[in-house]
């Protein structure tokens, strides 16, 4: 049987080049290697932290779908869908909520960390505590064996495995214990050298126009020890240089030498980077423009993908109900 992959993202904002290297490129690779891939826009999960602000969700769902497809996810090869259009996720979530012990959720490090860090949102809800239970349902409703995720998501996957084990031991072998696919990805810092994030205002988005990219690159932080052009630079501490390593591979060795030898100025160095970055994102930008012009078609793709996802999810939910001993069938 073909190996099933599932992953997803919450529609909480447009995707940036960190997402491209951290997730999307890997998702595309798995798709092209012939896995049976399900890629989901997790709109219910977006509610878990932002239930009071839903006015942007529709727009973010569309933007993320455009980002997915223009980065190379192909709706003909992968099933690209919206979580809330596949109601079996919520049914399985309810069933899992019956068997997951509350202490497992309360000691989840992601939960504890976010409770500490996020102060501007109400996280005191049942849905937020149960976030990983819904994630387990997302994965297991397709019996996915592999889940490409970032390291930060490993505790959630561990809970998925525990839920699968417990279900299987209670009602009979039904679910695989899925494994993570962690990718070795180059770390792309934000334009200020910190972690790239929407909330730090330091991200370069897939949707950014060439003008905006130029502007953002021109304002990037550089080696703080290099004050005058004659000062030798330290490329290893410079975010601009981290970008050259990724987007300007051919010239990176030369730039390193010239920076250390104070032969190139930072303005010039950034200008070169801006051009490379614009060139690199050109293909995505062209596809984005095309997709953005036909929102009707885009929604159709997502509705179709969700229908296709349901073909699998209905089978699983029926099997689950049968195993539990319910009357089932549709
Ligand atoms: N929790 C994931 C994130 O924040 C998103 C997500 C929801 C997900 N359901 C999933 C990822 C299932 C992998 C599998 O990035
Ligand atoms: Fe960074 Fe380039 Fe300036 Fe060197 S020349 S400090 S690599 S921006």
mmCIF file of C-alpha atoms and ligand atoms in Angstrom:
data_model
loop_
_atom_site.group_PDB
_atom_site.id
_atom_site.type_symbol
_atom_site.label_atom_id
_atom_site.label_comp_id
_atom_site.label_asym_id
_atom_site.label_seq_id
_atom_site.Cartn_x
_atom_site.Cartn_y
_atom_site.Cartn_z
ATOM 1 C CA UNK A 1 0.000 0.000 0.000
ATOM 2 C CA UNK A 2 1.174 3.516 -0.658
ATOM 3 C CA UNK A 3 2.486 5.387 2.335
ATOM 4 C CA UNK A 4 0.251 8.149 3.568
ATOM 5 C CA UNK A 5 1.548 11.555 4.591
ATOM 6 C CA UNK A 6 -0.382 14.311 6.308
ATOM 7 C CA UNK A 7 0.606 17.767 7.348
ATOM 8 C CA UNK A 8 -1.098 21.074 7.871
ATOM 9 C CA UNK A 9 -0.792 24.720 8.688
ATOM 10 C CA UNK A 10 -3.023 27.089 10.569
ATOM 11 C CA UNK A 11 -4.363 30.020 8.549
ATOM 12 C CA UNK A 12 -3.033 32.739 10.819
ATOM 13 C CA UNK A 13 -1.257 34.853 8.201
ATOM 14 C CA UNK A 14 0.483 34.766 4.839
ATOM 15 C CA UNK A 15 3.421 32.385 4.439
ATOM 16 C CA UNK A 16 7.008 33.587 4.332
ATOM 17 C CA UNK A 17 10.288 32.205 3.022
ATOM 18 C CA UNK A 18 10.827 30.440 6.366
ATOM 19 C CA UNK A 19 7.722 28.351 5.638
ATOM 20 C CA UNK A 20 8.964 27.729 2.099
ATOM 21 C CA UNK A 21 12.245 26.203 3.282
ATOM 22 C CA UNK A 22 10.975 24.797 6.583
ATOM 23 C CA UNK A 23 7.928 23.012 5.160
ATOM 24 C CA UNK A 24 6.639 23.592 1.646
ATOM 25 C CA UNK A 25 9.717 22.478 -0.276
ATOM 26 C CA UNK A 26 9.765 19.275 1.710
ATOM 27 C CA UNK A 27 6.045 18.718 1.215
ATOM 28 C CA UNK A 28 6.531 19.103 -2.528
ATOM 29 C CA UNK A 29 9.431 16.668 -2.507
ATOM 30 C CA UNK A 30 7.314 14.038 -0.733
ATOM 31 C CA UNK A 31 4.516 14.653 -3.215
ATOM 32 C CA UNK A 32 6.902 14.177 -6.132
ATOM 33 C CA UNK A 33 8.360 11.018 -4.601
ATOM 34 C CA UNK A 34 4.927 9.463 -4.960
ATOM 35 C CA UNK A 35 3.612 9.388 -1.403
ATOM 36 C CA UNK A 36 -0.106 9.753 -0.929
ATOM 37 C CA UNK A 37 -0.097 13.268 0.494
ATOM 38 C CA UNK A 38 -2.793 15.144 2.371
ATOM 39 C CA UNK A 39 -2.052 18.823 2.968
ATOM 40 C CA UNK A 40 -4.511 20.649 5.139
ATOM 41 C CA UNK A 41 -5.410 24.191 6.033
ATOM 42 C CA UNK A 42 -6.269 23.838 9.721
ATOM 43 C CA UNK A 43 -8.948 26.476 10.186
ATOM 44 C CA UNK A 44 -10.418 24.907 13.327
ATOM 45 C CA UNK A 45 -6.970 24.983 14.869
ATOM 46 C CA UNK A 46 -6.745 28.693 14.085
ATOM 47 C CA UNK A 47 -9.763 29.190 16.360
ATOM 48 C CA UNK A 48 -7.973 27.619 19.311
ATOM 49 C CA UNK A 49 -5.952 30.766 19.961
ATOM 50 C CA UNK A 50 -7.986 33.331 18.055
ATOM 51 C CA UNK A 51 -11.631 32.540 18.522
ATOM 52 C CA UNK A 52 -12.454 36.207 19.100
ATOM 53 C CA UNK A 53 -10.891 37.438 15.843
ATOM 54 C CA UNK A 54 -12.227 35.524 12.900
ATOM 55 C CA UNK A 55 -12.599 38.329 10.383
ATOM 56 C CA UNK A 56 -9.335 37.494 8.576
ATOM 57 C CA UNK A 57 -9.602 33.702 8.510
ATOM 58 C CA UNK A 58 -11.309 33.451 5.139
ATOM 59 C CA UNK A 59 -8.713 35.658 3.549
ATOM 60 C CA UNK A 60 -5.824 33.767 5.179
ATOM 61 C CA UNK A 61 -7.229 30.433 4.030
ATOM 62 C CA UNK A 62 -7.257 31.719 0.454
ATOM 63 C CA UNK A 63 -3.780 33.223 0.749
ATOM 64 C CA UNK A 64 -2.324 30.022 2.181
ATOM 65 C CA UNK A 65 -3.965 27.928 -0.510
ATOM 66 C CA UNK A 66 -2.370 30.248 -3.088
ATOM 67 C CA UNK A 67 0.982 29.942 -1.283
ATOM 68 C CA UNK A 68 0.711 26.124 -1.222
ATOM 69 C CA UNK A 69 -0.073 25.769 -4.897
ATOM 70 C CA UNK A 70 2.315 28.410 -6.171
ATOM 71 C CA UNK A 71 5.131 26.768 -4.193
ATOM 72 C CA UNK A 72 4.606 23.573 -6.145
ATOM 73 C CA UNK A 73 1.944 21.581 -4.309
ATOM 74 C CA UNK A 74 -0.132 20.138 -7.095
ATOM 75 C CA UNK A 75 -3.838 19.508 -6.461
ATOM 76 C CA UNK A 76 -3.686 16.720 -9.068
ATOM 77 C CA UNK A 77 -1.066 14.867 -7.049
ATOM 78 C CA UNK A 78 -1.725 15.916 -3.452
ATOM 79 C CA UNK A 79 -5.029 16.283 -1.670
ATOM 80 C CA UNK A 80 -5.159 19.925 -0.597
ATOM 81 C CA UNK A 81 -8.114 20.589 1.663
ATOM 82 C CA UNK A 82 -9.745 22.626 4.400
ATOM 83 C CA UNK A 83 -10.131 20.991 7.817
ATOM 84 C CA UNK A 84 -13.614 22.358 8.487
ATOM 85 C CA UNK A 85 -14.888 20.933 5.185
ATOM 86 C CA UNK A 86 -14.087 17.400 6.357
ATOM 87 C CA UNK A 87 -16.375 16.914 9.369
ATOM 88 C CA UNK A 88 -14.967 13.459 10.172
ATOM 89 C CA UNK A 89 -11.982 15.214 11.784
ATOM 90 C CA UNK A 90 -14.286 16.640 14.443
ATOM 91 C CA UNK A 91 -16.088 13.347 14.954
ATOM 92 C CA UNK A 92 -12.838 11.520 15.536
ATOM 93 C CA UNK A 93 -11.676 14.355 17.783
ATOM 94 C CA UNK A 94 -14.751 13.868 19.952
ATOM 95 C CA UNK A 95 -14.113 10.151 20.242
ATOM 96 C CA UNK A 96 -10.436 10.728 21.107
ATOM 97 C CA UNK A 97 -11.471 13.284 23.722
ATOM 98 C CA UNK A 98 -13.154 10.423 25.573
ATOM 99 C CA UNK A 99 -9.928 8.430 25.917
ATOM 100 C CA UNK A 100 -7.162 11.021 26.318
ATOM 101 C CA UNK A 101 -6.256 11.623 29.969
ATOM 102 C CA UNK A 102 -6.389 15.323 30.885
ATOM 103 C CA UNK A 103 -2.978 15.239 32.630
ATOM 104 C CA UNK A 104 -1.293 14.243 29.346
ATOM 105 C CA UNK A 105 -2.638 17.440 27.827
ATOM 106 C CA UNK A 106 -1.780 19.587 30.820
ATOM 107 C CA UNK A 107 1.823 18.475 30.867
ATOM 108 C CA UNK A 108 2.306 18.960 27.119
ATOM 109 C CA UNK A 109 5.346 21.290 26.899
ATOM 110 C CA UNK A 110 3.892 23.217 23.935
ATOM 111 C CA UNK A 111 0.769 23.961 25.975
ATOM 112 C CA UNK A 112 2.767 25.058 28.999
ATOM 113 C CA UNK A 113 5.096 27.250 26.954
ATOM 114 C CA UNK A 114 2.310 28.992 25.079
ATOM 115 C CA UNK A 115 0.383 29.626 28.288
ATOM 116 C CA UNK A 116 3.523 31.359 29.591
ATOM 117 C CA UNK A 117 4.370 33.288 26.445
ATOM 118 C CA UNK A 118 1.097 34.355 24.883
ATOM 119 C CA UNK A 119 -0.506 36.939 27.120
ATOM 120 C CA UNK A 120 -2.725 38.852 24.705
ATOM 121 C CA UNK A 121 -5.099 35.982 23.976
ATOM 122 C CA UNK A 122 -7.479 33.899 26.027
ATOM 123 C CA UNK A 123 -5.976 30.426 26.168
ATOM 124 C CA UNK A 124 -8.134 29.342 29.054
ATOM 125 C CA UNK A 125 -10.359 27.171 26.907
ATOM 126 C CA UNK A 126 -11.186 23.544 26.462
ATOM 127 C CA UNK A 127 -10.321 23.836 22.740
ATOM 128 C CA UNK A 128 -6.837 25.148 23.409
ATOM 129 C CA UNK A 129 -6.067 22.381 25.882
ATOM 130 C CA UNK A 130 -7.402 19.860 23.383
ATOM 131 C CA UNK A 131 -5.440 21.240 20.411
ATOM 132 C CA UNK A 132 -3.282 18.077 20.127
ATOM 133 C CA UNK A 133 -6.360 15.846 20.264
ATOM 134 C CA UNK A 134 -7.718 17.502 17.147
ATOM 135 C CA UNK A 135 -4.260 17.222 15.592
ATOM 136 C CA UNK A 136 -4.259 13.486 16.361
ATOM 137 C CA UNK A 137 -7.634 13.195 14.625
ATOM 138 C CA UNK A 138 -6.256 15.109 11.596
ATOM 139 C CA UNK A 139 -3.467 12.593 11.239
ATOM 140 C CA UNK A 140 -5.209 9.357 12.171
ATOM 141 C CA UNK A 141 -8.390 9.924 10.164
ATOM 142 C CA UNK A 142 -6.146 9.255 7.114
ATOM 143 C CA UNK A 143 -4.112 6.580 8.946
ATOM 144 C CA UNK A 144 -1.066 8.639 8.021
ATOM 145 C CA UNK A 145 2.224 6.969 8.840
ATOM 146 C CA UNK A 146 4.444 9.982 8.265
ATOM 147 C CA UNK A 147 4.010 13.568 9.339
ATOM 148 C CA UNK A 148 6.437 16.208 8.079
ATOM 149 C CA UNK A 149 6.650 18.733 10.902
ATOM 150 C CA UNK A 150 9.038 21.008 12.732
ATOM 151 C CA UNK A 151 10.727 19.934 15.958
ATOM 152 C CA UNK A 152 8.351 22.188 17.911
ATOM 153 C CA UNK A 153 5.492 19.846 16.954
ATOM 154 C CA UNK A 154 7.075 16.629 18.262
ATOM 155 C CA UNK A 155 5.201 16.633 21.588
ATOM 156 C CA UNK A 156 1.932 16.770 19.646
ATOM 157 C CA UNK A 157 2.962 13.815 17.532
ATOM 158 C CA UNK A 158 3.876 11.877 20.662
ATOM 159 C CA UNK A 159 0.333 12.462 21.946
ATOM 160 C CA UNK A 160 -1.009 11.253 18.593
ATOM 161 C CA UNK A 161 0.944 8.036 19.029
ATOM 162 C CA UNK A 162 -0.353 7.579 22.554
ATOM 163 C CA UNK A 163 -3.930 8.099 21.427
ATOM 164 C CA UNK A 164 -3.431 5.594 18.578
ATOM 165 C CA UNK A 165 -1.999 3.020 21.006
ATOM 166 C CA UNK A 166 -4.781 3.485 23.508
ATOM 167 C CA UNK A 167 -7.506 3.280 20.865
ATOM 168 C CA UNK A 168 -5.944 0.160 19.375
ATOM 169 C CA UNK A 169 -5.664 -1.569 22.727
ATOM 170 C CA UNK A 170 -9.249 -0.720 23.673
ATOM 171 C CA UNK A 171 -11.045 -1.474 20.430
ATOM 172 C CA UNK A 172 -8.620 -3.475 18.278
ATOM 173 C CA UNK A 173 -5.824 -2.616 15.869
ATOM 174 C CA UNK A 174 -7.026 0.350 13.798
ATOM 175 C CA UNK A 175 -4.405 3.079 13.610
ATOM 176 C CA UNK A 176 -0.693 3.193 12.768
ATOM 177 C CA UNK A 177 1.672 5.004 15.145
ATOM 178 C CA UNK A 178 2.788 7.844 12.915
ATOM 179 C CA UNK A 179 6.358 9.062 12.711
ATOM 180 C CA UNK A 180 7.731 12.531 12.167
ATOM 181 C CA UNK A 181 9.664 13.493 9.084
ATOM 182 C CA UNK A 182 12.029 16.189 10.280
ATOM 183 C CA UNK A 183 13.853 18.106 7.600
ATOM 184 C CA UNK A 184 17.353 19.414 7.568
ATOM 185 C CA UNK A 185 16.548 22.887 6.420
ATOM 186 C CA UNK A 186 18.770 25.921 6.258
ATOM 187 C CA UNK A 187 17.748 28.328 8.972
ATOM 188 C CA UNK A 188 16.618 31.587 7.457
ATOM 189 C CA UNK A 189 16.706 34.365 10.017
ATOM 190 C CA UNK A 190 14.333 37.306 9.872
ATOM 191 C CA UNK A 191 15.567 40.533 8.292
ATOM 192 C CA UNK A 192 16.670 41.689 11.769
ATOM 193 C CA UNK A 193 18.583 38.482 12.548
ATOM 194 C CA UNK A 194 15.962 37.124 14.984
ATOM 195 C CA UNK A 195 13.694 34.166 14.223
ATOM 196 C CA UNK A 196 11.494 34.971 11.216
ATOM 197 C CA UNK A 197 7.985 35.630 12.452
ATOM 198 C CA UNK A 198 4.921 37.642 11.564
ATOM 199 C CA UNK A 199 4.850 39.112 15.051
ATOM 200 C CA UNK A 200 8.417 40.448 14.819
ATOM 201 C CA UNK A 201 7.701 42.241 11.571
ATOM 202 C CA UNK A 202 10.874 40.777 10.050
ATOM 203 C CA UNK A 203 9.510 38.355 7.459
ATOM 204 C CA UNK A 204 9.784 38.235 3.687
ATOM 205 C CA UNK A 205 6.500 36.905 2.367
ATOM 206 C CA UNK A 206 5.928 34.819 -0.721
ATOM 207 C CA UNK A 207 3.418 37.470 -1.740
ATOM 208 C CA UNK A 208 5.867 40.402 -1.474
ATOM 209 C CA UNK A 209 6.338 42.379 -4.683
ATOM 210 C CA UNK A 210 9.864 43.005 -6.063
ATOM 211 C CA UNK A 211 9.651 46.581 -4.738
ATOM 212 C CA UNK A 212 8.819 45.403 -1.233
ATOM 213 C CA UNK A 213 11.561 42.768 -1.304
ATOM 214 C CA UNK A 214 14.099 45.396 -2.387
ATOM 215 C CA UNK A 215 12.977 47.698 0.380
ATOM 216 C CA UNK A 216 13.042 44.973 3.064
ATOM 217 C CA UNK A 217 16.472 43.733 1.999
ATOM 218 C CA UNK A 218 17.869 47.265 1.963
ATOM 219 C CA UNK A 219 16.840 47.632 5.608
ATOM 220 C CA UNK A 220 18.260 44.302 6.730
ATOM 221 C CA UNK A 221 20.535 44.159 9.746
ATOM 222 C CA UNK A 222 24.204 43.495 8.972
ATOM 223 C CA UNK A 223 27.346 42.771 10.953
ATOM 224 C CA UNK A 224 27.018 45.205 13.878
ATOM 225 C CA UNK A 225 30.804 45.448 14.208
ATOM 226 C CA UNK A 226 31.155 46.776 10.692
ATOM 227 C CA UNK A 227 30.511 50.501 11.031
ATOM 228 C CA UNK A 228 32.559 51.929 8.184
ATOM 229 C CA UNK A 229 33.018 50.443 4.754
ATOM 230 C CA UNK A 230 36.743 50.055 5.499
ATOM 231 C CA UNK A 231 36.070 47.906 8.557
ATOM 232 C CA UNK A 232 36.496 44.213 7.807
ATOM 233 C CA UNK A 233 33.149 42.364 8.091
ATOM 234 C CA UNK A 234 32.180 39.167 9.897
ATOM 235 C CA UNK A 235 29.841 37.423 7.468
ATOM 236 C CA UNK A 236 29.097 34.562 9.863
ATOM 237 C CA UNK A 237 27.258 37.005 12.157
ATOM 238 C CA UNK A 238 25.416 38.799 9.349
ATOM 239 C CA UNK A 239 21.844 37.816 8.360
ATOM 240 C CA UNK A 240 22.436 39.153 4.843
ATOM 241 C CA UNK A 241 25.189 36.602 4.465
ATOM 242 C CA UNK A 242 22.914 33.752 5.646
ATOM 243 C CA UNK A 243 20.625 34.690 2.784
ATOM 244 C CA UNK A 244 23.466 34.784 0.255
ATOM 245 C CA UNK A 245 24.298 31.205 1.263
ATOM 246 C CA UNK A 246 20.826 30.135 0.201
ATOM 247 C CA UNK A 247 19.897 32.439 -2.649
ATOM 248 C CA UNK A 248 23.262 33.311 -4.175
ATOM 249 C CA UNK A 249 25.236 30.088 -3.923
ATOM 250 C CA UNK A 250 27.463 30.835 -6.901
ATOM 251 C CA UNK A 251 28.785 34.067 -5.476
ATOM 252 C CA UNK A 252 28.765 33.332 -1.775
ATOM 253 C CA UNK A 253 32.452 32.411 -1.541
ATOM 254 C CA UNK A 254 33.435 35.618 -3.269
ATOM 255 C CA UNK A 255 31.194 37.696 -1.017
ATOM 256 C CA UNK A 256 32.695 36.092 2.056
ATOM 257 C CA UNK A 257 36.200 37.025 0.989
ATOM 258 C CA UNK A 258 35.220 40.532 -0.091
ATOM 259 C CA UNK A 259 33.314 41.181 3.118
ATOM 260 C CA UNK A 260 36.183 40.016 5.310
ATOM 261 C CA UNK A 261 38.606 42.064 3.238
ATOM 262 C CA UNK A 262 36.356 45.154 3.255
ATOM 263 C CA UNK A 263 36.221 45.093 -0.533
ATOM 264 C CA UNK A 264 32.458 45.161 -0.771
ATOM 265 C CA UNK A 265 30.119 47.572 0.974
ATOM 266 C CA UNK A 266 26.966 46.427 2.748
ATOM 267 C CA UNK A 267 24.722 48.522 0.497
ATOM 268 C CA UNK A 268 26.120 46.843 -2.579
ATOM 269 C CA UNK A 269 26.006 43.422 -0.923
ATOM 270 C CA UNK A 270 22.321 43.882 -0.090
ATOM 271 C CA UNK A 271 21.554 45.132 -3.565
ATOM 272 C CA UNK A 272 22.957 41.940 -5.030
ATOM 273 C CA UNK A 273 20.957 39.890 -2.571
ATOM 274 C CA UNK A 274 17.734 41.745 -3.357
ATOM 275 C CA UNK A 275 18.130 40.897 -7.043
ATOM 276 C CA UNK A 276 18.802 37.224 -6.321
ATOM 277 C CA UNK A 277 15.861 36.938 -3.968
ATOM 278 C CA UNK A 278 13.497 38.560 -6.462
ATOM 279 C CA UNK A 279 14.769 36.169 -9.135
ATOM 280 C CA UNK A 280 14.339 33.183 -6.816
ATOM 281 C CA UNK A 281 10.743 34.062 -5.961
ATOM 282 C CA UNK A 282 9.792 35.025 -9.511
ATOM 283 C CA UNK A 283 8.168 31.722 -10.433
ATOM 284 C CA UNK A 284 6.079 31.678 -7.259
ATOM 285 C CA UNK A 285 5.063 35.290 -7.844
ATOM 286 C CA UNK A 286 3.842 34.584 -11.365
ATOM 287 C CA UNK A 287 1.796 31.593 -10.220
ATOM 288 C CA UNK A 288 0.432 33.597 -7.276
ATOM 289 C CA UNK A 289 -0.798 36.357 -9.549
ATOM 290 C CA UNK A 290 -2.605 33.906 -11.782
ATOM 291 C CA UNK A 291 -4.257 32.067 -8.897
ATOM 292 C CA UNK A 292 -5.185 35.301 -7.129
ATOM 293 C CA UNK A 293 -7.114 36.475 -10.185
ATOM 294 C CA UNK A 294 -9.462 33.526 -10.073
ATOM 295 C CA UNK A 295 -10.656 33.037 -6.503
ATOM 296 C CA UNK A 296 -13.664 31.045 -7.729
ATOM 297 C CA UNK A 297 -11.363 28.438 -9.260
ATOM 298 C CA UNK A 298 -9.242 28.409 -6.123
ATOM 299 C CA UNK A 299 -12.225 27.695 -3.866
ATOM 300 C CA UNK A 300 -13.299 24.981 -6.293
ATOM 301 C CA UNK A 301 -9.893 23.308 -5.937
ATOM 302 C CA UNK A 302 -10.220 23.370 -2.146
ATOM 303 C CA UNK A 303 -13.782 22.050 -2.177
ATOM 304 C CA UNK A 304 -12.755 19.275 -4.568
ATOM 305 C CA UNK A 305 -9.740 18.430 -2.407
ATOM 306 C CA UNK A 306 -11.940 18.294 0.665
ATOM 307 C CA UNK A 307 -14.376 15.947 -1.097
ATOM 308 C CA UNK A 308 -11.481 13.695 -2.005
ATOM 309 C CA UNK A 309 -10.232 13.778 1.591
ATOM 310 C CA UNK A 310 -13.687 12.692 2.745
ATOM 311 C CA UNK A 311 -13.524 9.549 0.638
ATOM 312 C CA UNK A 312 -10.828 8.339 3.012
ATOM 313 C CA UNK A 313 -12.039 9.969 6.214
ATOM 314 C CA UNK A 314 -15.564 8.503 5.941
ATOM 315 C CA UNK A 315 -14.104 5.007 5.606
ATOM 316 C CA UNK A 316 -12.034 5.504 8.730
ATOM 317 C CA UNK A 317 -14.846 6.972 10.820
ATOM 318 C CA UNK A 318 -17.113 4.069 9.852
ATOM 319 C CA UNK A 319 -14.443 1.596 10.828
ATOM 320 C CA UNK A 320 -13.915 3.423 14.132
ATOM 321 C CA UNK A 321 -17.621 3.374 14.933
ATOM 322 C CA UNK A 322 -17.865 -0.286 14.055
ATOM 323 C CA UNK A 323 -14.899 -1.112 16.311
ATOM 324 C CA UNK A 324 -16.431 0.821 19.205
ATOM 325 C CA UNK A 325 -19.712 -0.977 18.688
ATOM 326 C CA UNK A 326 -21.890 1.828 17.361
ATOM 327 C CA UNK A 327 -24.392 1.512 14.588
ATOM 328 C CA UNK A 328 -22.585 3.020 11.624
ATOM 329 C CA UNK A 329 -22.696 3.399 7.899
ATOM 330 C CA UNK A 330 -23.168 6.059 5.306
HETATM 331 N N1 LIG B 1 -0.162 22.255 14.809
HETATM 332 C C1 LIG B 1 0.399 22.499 13.499
HETATM 333 C C2 LIG B 1 1.141 23.836 13.540
HETATM 334 O O1 LIG B 1 0.828 24.690 14.326
HETATM 335 C C3 LIG B 1 -0.671 22.549 12.443
HETATM 336 C C4 LIG B 1 -1.396 21.247 12.318
HETATM 337 C C5 LIG B 1 -2.697 21.004 12.617
HETATM 338 C C6 LIG B 1 -0.815 20.017 11.906
HETATM 339 N N2 LIG B 1 -2.986 19.689 12.402
HETATM 340 C C7 LIG B 1 -1.865 19.061 11.969
HETATM 341 C C8 LIG B 1 0.466 19.639 11.494
HETATM 342 C C9 LIG B 1 -1.631 17.715 11.668
HETATM 343 C C10 LIG B 1 0.703 18.287 11.195
HETATM 344 C C11 LIG B 1 -0.350 17.353 11.285
HETATM 345 O O2 LIG B 1 2.050 24.014 12.753
HETATM 346 FE FE1 LIG B 2 26.903 41.418 5.719
HETATM 347 FE FE2 LIG B 2 27.405 41.742 3.140
HETATM 348 FE FE3 LIG B 2 27.875 43.737 4.852
HETATM 349 FE FE4 LIG B 2 29.416 41.583 4.853
HETATM 350 S S1 LIG B 2 29.200 43.030 3.189
HETATM 351 S S2 LIG B 2 28.548 42.597 6.662
HETATM 352 S S3 LIG B 2 27.946 39.964 4.362
HETATM 353 S S4 LIG B 2 25.904 42.864 4.340
#
